[in-house]
CSV table of N, CA and C in Angstrom, one decimal:
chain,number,residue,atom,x,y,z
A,1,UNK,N,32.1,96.2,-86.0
A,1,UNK,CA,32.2,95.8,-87.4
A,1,UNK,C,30.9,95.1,-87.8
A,2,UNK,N,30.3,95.6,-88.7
A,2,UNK,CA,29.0,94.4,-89.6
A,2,UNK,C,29.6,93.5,-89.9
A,3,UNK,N,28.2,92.9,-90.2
A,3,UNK,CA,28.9,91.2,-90.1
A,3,UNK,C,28.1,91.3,-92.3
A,4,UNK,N,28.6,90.8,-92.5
A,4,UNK,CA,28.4,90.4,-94.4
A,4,UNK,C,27.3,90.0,-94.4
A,5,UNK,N,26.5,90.6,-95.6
A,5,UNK,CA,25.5,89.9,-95.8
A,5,UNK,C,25.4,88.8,-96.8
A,6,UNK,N,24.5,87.8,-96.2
A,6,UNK,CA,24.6,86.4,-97.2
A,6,UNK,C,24.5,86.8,-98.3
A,7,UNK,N,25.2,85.6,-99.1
A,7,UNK,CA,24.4,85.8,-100.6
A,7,UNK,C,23.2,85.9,-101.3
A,8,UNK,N,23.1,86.4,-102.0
A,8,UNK,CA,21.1,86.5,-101.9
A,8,UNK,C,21.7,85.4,-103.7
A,9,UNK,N,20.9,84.3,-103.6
A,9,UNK,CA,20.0,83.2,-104.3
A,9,UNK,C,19.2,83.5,-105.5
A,10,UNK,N,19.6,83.5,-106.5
A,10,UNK,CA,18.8,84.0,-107.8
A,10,UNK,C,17.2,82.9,-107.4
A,11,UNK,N,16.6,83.3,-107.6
A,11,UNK,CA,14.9,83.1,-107.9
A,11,UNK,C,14.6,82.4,-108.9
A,12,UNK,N,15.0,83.7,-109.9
A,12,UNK,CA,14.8,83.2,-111.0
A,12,UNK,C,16.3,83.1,-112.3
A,13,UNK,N,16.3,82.5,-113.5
A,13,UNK,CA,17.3,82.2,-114.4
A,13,UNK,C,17.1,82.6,-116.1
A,14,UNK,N,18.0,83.6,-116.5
A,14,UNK,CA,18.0,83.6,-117.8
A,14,UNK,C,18.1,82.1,-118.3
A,15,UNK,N,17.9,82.0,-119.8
A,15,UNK,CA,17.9,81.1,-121.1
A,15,UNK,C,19.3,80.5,-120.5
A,16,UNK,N,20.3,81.3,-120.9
A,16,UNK,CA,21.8,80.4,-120.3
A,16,UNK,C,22.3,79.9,-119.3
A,17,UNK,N,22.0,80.4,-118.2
A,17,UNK,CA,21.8,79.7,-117.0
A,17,UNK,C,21.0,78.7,-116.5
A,18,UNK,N,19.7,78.6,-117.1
A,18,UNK,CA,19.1,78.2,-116.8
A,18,UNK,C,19.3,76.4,-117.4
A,19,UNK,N,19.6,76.9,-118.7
A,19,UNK,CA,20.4,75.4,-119.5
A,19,UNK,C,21.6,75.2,-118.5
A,20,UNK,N,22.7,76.5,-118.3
A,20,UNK,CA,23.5,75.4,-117.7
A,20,UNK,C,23.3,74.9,-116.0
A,21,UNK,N,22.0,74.9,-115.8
A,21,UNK,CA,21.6,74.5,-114.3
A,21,UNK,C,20.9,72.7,-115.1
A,22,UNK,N,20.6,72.5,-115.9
A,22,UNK,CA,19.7,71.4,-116.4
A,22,UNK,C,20.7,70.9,-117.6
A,23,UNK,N,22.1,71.4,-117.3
A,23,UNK,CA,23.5,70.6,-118.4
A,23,UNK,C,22.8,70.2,-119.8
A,24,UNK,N,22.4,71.0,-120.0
A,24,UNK,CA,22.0,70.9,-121.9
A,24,UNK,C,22.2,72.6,-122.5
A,25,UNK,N,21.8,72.7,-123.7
A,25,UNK,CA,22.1,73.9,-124.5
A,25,UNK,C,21.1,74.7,-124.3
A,26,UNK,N,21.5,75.9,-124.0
A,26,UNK,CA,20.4,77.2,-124.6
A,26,UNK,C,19.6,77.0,-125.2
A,27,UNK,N,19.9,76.2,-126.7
A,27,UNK,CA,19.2,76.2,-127.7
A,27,UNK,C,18.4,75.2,-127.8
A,28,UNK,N,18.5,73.9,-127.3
A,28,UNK,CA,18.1,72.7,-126.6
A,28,UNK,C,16.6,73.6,-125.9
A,29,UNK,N,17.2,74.0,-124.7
A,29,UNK,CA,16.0,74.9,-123.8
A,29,UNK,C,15.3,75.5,-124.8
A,30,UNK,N,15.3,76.4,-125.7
A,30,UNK,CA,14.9,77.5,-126.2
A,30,UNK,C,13.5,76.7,-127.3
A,31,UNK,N,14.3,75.4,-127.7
A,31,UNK,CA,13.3,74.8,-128.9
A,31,UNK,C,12.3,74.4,-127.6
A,32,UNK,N,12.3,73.5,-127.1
A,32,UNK,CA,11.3,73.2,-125.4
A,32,UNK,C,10.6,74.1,-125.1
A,33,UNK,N,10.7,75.4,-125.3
A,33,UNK,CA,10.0,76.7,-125.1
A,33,UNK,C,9.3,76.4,-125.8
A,34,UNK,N,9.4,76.4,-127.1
A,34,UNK,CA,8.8,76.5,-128.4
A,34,UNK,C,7.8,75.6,-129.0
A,35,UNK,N,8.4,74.6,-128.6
A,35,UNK,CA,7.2,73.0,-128.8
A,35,UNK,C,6.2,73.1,-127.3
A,36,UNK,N,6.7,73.5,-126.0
A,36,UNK,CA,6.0,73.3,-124.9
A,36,UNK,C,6.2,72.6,-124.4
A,37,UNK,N,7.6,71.8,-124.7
A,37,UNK,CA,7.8,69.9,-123.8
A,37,UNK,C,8.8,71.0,-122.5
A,38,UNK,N,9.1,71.9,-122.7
A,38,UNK,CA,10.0,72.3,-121.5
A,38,UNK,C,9.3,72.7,-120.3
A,39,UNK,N,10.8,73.4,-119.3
A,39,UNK,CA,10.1,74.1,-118.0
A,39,UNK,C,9.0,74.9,-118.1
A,40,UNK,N,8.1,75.3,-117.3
A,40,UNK,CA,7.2,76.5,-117.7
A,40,UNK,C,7.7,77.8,-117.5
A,41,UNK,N,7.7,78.6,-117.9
A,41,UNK,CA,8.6,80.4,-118.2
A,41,UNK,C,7.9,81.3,-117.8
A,42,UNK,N,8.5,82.4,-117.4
A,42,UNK,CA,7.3,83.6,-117.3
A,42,UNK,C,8.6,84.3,-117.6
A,43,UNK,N,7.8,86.0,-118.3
A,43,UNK,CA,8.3,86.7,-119.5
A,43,UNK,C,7.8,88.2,-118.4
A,44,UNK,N,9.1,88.5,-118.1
A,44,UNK,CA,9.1,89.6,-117.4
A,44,UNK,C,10.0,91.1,-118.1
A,45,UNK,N,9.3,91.8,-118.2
A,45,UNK,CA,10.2,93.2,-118.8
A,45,UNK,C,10.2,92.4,-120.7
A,46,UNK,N,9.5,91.3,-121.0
A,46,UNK,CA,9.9,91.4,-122.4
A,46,UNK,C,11.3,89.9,-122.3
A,47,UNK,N,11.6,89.7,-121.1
A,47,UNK,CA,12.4,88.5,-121.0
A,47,UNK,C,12.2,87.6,-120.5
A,48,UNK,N,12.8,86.8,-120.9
A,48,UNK,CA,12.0,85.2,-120.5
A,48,UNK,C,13.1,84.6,-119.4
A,49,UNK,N,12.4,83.9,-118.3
A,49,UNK,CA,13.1,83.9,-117.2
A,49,UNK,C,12.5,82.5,-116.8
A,50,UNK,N,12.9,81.6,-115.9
A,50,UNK,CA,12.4,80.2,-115.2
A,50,UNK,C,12.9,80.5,-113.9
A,51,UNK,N,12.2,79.7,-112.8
A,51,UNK,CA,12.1,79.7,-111.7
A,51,UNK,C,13.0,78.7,-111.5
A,52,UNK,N,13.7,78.6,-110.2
A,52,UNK,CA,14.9,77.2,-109.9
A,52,UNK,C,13.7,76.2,-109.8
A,53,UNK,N,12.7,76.3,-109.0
A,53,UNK,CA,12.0,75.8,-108.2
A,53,UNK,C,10.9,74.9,-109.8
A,54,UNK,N,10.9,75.4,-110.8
A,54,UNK,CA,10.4,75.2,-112.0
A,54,UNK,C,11.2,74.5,-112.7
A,55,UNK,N,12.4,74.4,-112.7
A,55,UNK,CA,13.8,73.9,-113.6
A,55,UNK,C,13.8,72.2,-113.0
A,56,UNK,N,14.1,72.5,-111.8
A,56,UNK,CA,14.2,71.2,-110.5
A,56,UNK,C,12.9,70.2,-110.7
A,57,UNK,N,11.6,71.0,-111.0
A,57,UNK,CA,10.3,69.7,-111.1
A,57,UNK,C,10.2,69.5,-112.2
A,58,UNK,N,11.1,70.2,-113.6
A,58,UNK,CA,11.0,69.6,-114.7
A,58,UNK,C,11.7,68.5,-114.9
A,59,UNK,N,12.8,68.6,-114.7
A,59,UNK,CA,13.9,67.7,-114.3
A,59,UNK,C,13.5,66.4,-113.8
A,60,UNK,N,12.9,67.0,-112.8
A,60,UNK,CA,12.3,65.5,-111.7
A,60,UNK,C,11.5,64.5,-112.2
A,61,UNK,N,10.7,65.4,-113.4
A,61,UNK,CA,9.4,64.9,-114.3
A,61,UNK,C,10.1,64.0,-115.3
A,62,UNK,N,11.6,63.7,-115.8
A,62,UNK,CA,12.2,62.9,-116.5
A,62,UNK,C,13.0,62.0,-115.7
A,63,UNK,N,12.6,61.6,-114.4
A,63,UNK,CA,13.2,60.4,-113.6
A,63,UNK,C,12.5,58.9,-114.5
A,64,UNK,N,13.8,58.5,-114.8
A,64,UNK,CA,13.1,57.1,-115.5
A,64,UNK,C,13.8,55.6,-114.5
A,65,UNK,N,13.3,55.0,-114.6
A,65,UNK,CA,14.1,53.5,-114.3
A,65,UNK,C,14.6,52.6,-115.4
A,66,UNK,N,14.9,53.3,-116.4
A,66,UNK,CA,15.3,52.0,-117.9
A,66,UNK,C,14.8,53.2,-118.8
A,67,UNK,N,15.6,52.2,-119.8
A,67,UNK,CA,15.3,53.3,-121.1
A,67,UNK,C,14.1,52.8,-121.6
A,68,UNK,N,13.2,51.9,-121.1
A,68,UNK,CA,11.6,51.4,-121.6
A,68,UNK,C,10.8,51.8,-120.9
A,69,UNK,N,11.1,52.6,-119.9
A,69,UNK,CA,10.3,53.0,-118.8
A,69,UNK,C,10.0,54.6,-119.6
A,70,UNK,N,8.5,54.5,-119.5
A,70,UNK,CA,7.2,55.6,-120.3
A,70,UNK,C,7.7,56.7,-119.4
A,71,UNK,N,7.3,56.7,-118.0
A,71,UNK,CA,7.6,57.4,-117.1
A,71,UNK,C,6.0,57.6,-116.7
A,72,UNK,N,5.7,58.8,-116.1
A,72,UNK,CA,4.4,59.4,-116.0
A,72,UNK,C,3.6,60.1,-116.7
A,73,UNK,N,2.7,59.7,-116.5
A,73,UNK,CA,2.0,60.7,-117.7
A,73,UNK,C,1.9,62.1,-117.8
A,74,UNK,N,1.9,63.1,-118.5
A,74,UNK,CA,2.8,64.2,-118.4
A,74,UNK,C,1.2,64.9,-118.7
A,75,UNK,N,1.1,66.1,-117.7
A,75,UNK,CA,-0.1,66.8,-117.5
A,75,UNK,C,-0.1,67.7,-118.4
A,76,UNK,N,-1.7,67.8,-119.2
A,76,UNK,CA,-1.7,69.0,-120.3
A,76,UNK,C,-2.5,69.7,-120.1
């Protein structure tokens, strides 16, 4: 008998998954696209896609200690 193959790990995440991996809206995400304060994207076939590994250090990038805390300075 074969044995199952693991689950293979999305890479990468549409617009709605990708919001509901970072629990905010599509549309939330989509304006962040648009101004540039969001994840960084890459646009494959015409579709816009995010990496987990890109979602997770955006995320990370909004670690605060207080709500007076600036945080880091954010690279442009």
């Amino acid at each position: 008998m074969t044995e199952p193959l693991p689950p293979i790990l999305p890479r990468y995440l549409r617009t709605p998954d990708a919001a509901r991996l970072l629990a905010i809206s599509p549309r939330t995400l989509e304006k962040h696209r648009v101004f540039g304060t969001g994840p960084v994207f890459r646009k494959l076939g015409g579709r816009v896609v995010y990496a987990v590994t890109d979602l997770e250090a955006w995320a990370e990038d909004g670690v605060r200690r207080s709500t007076s805390d600036p945080g880091a300075e954010r690279k442009r």
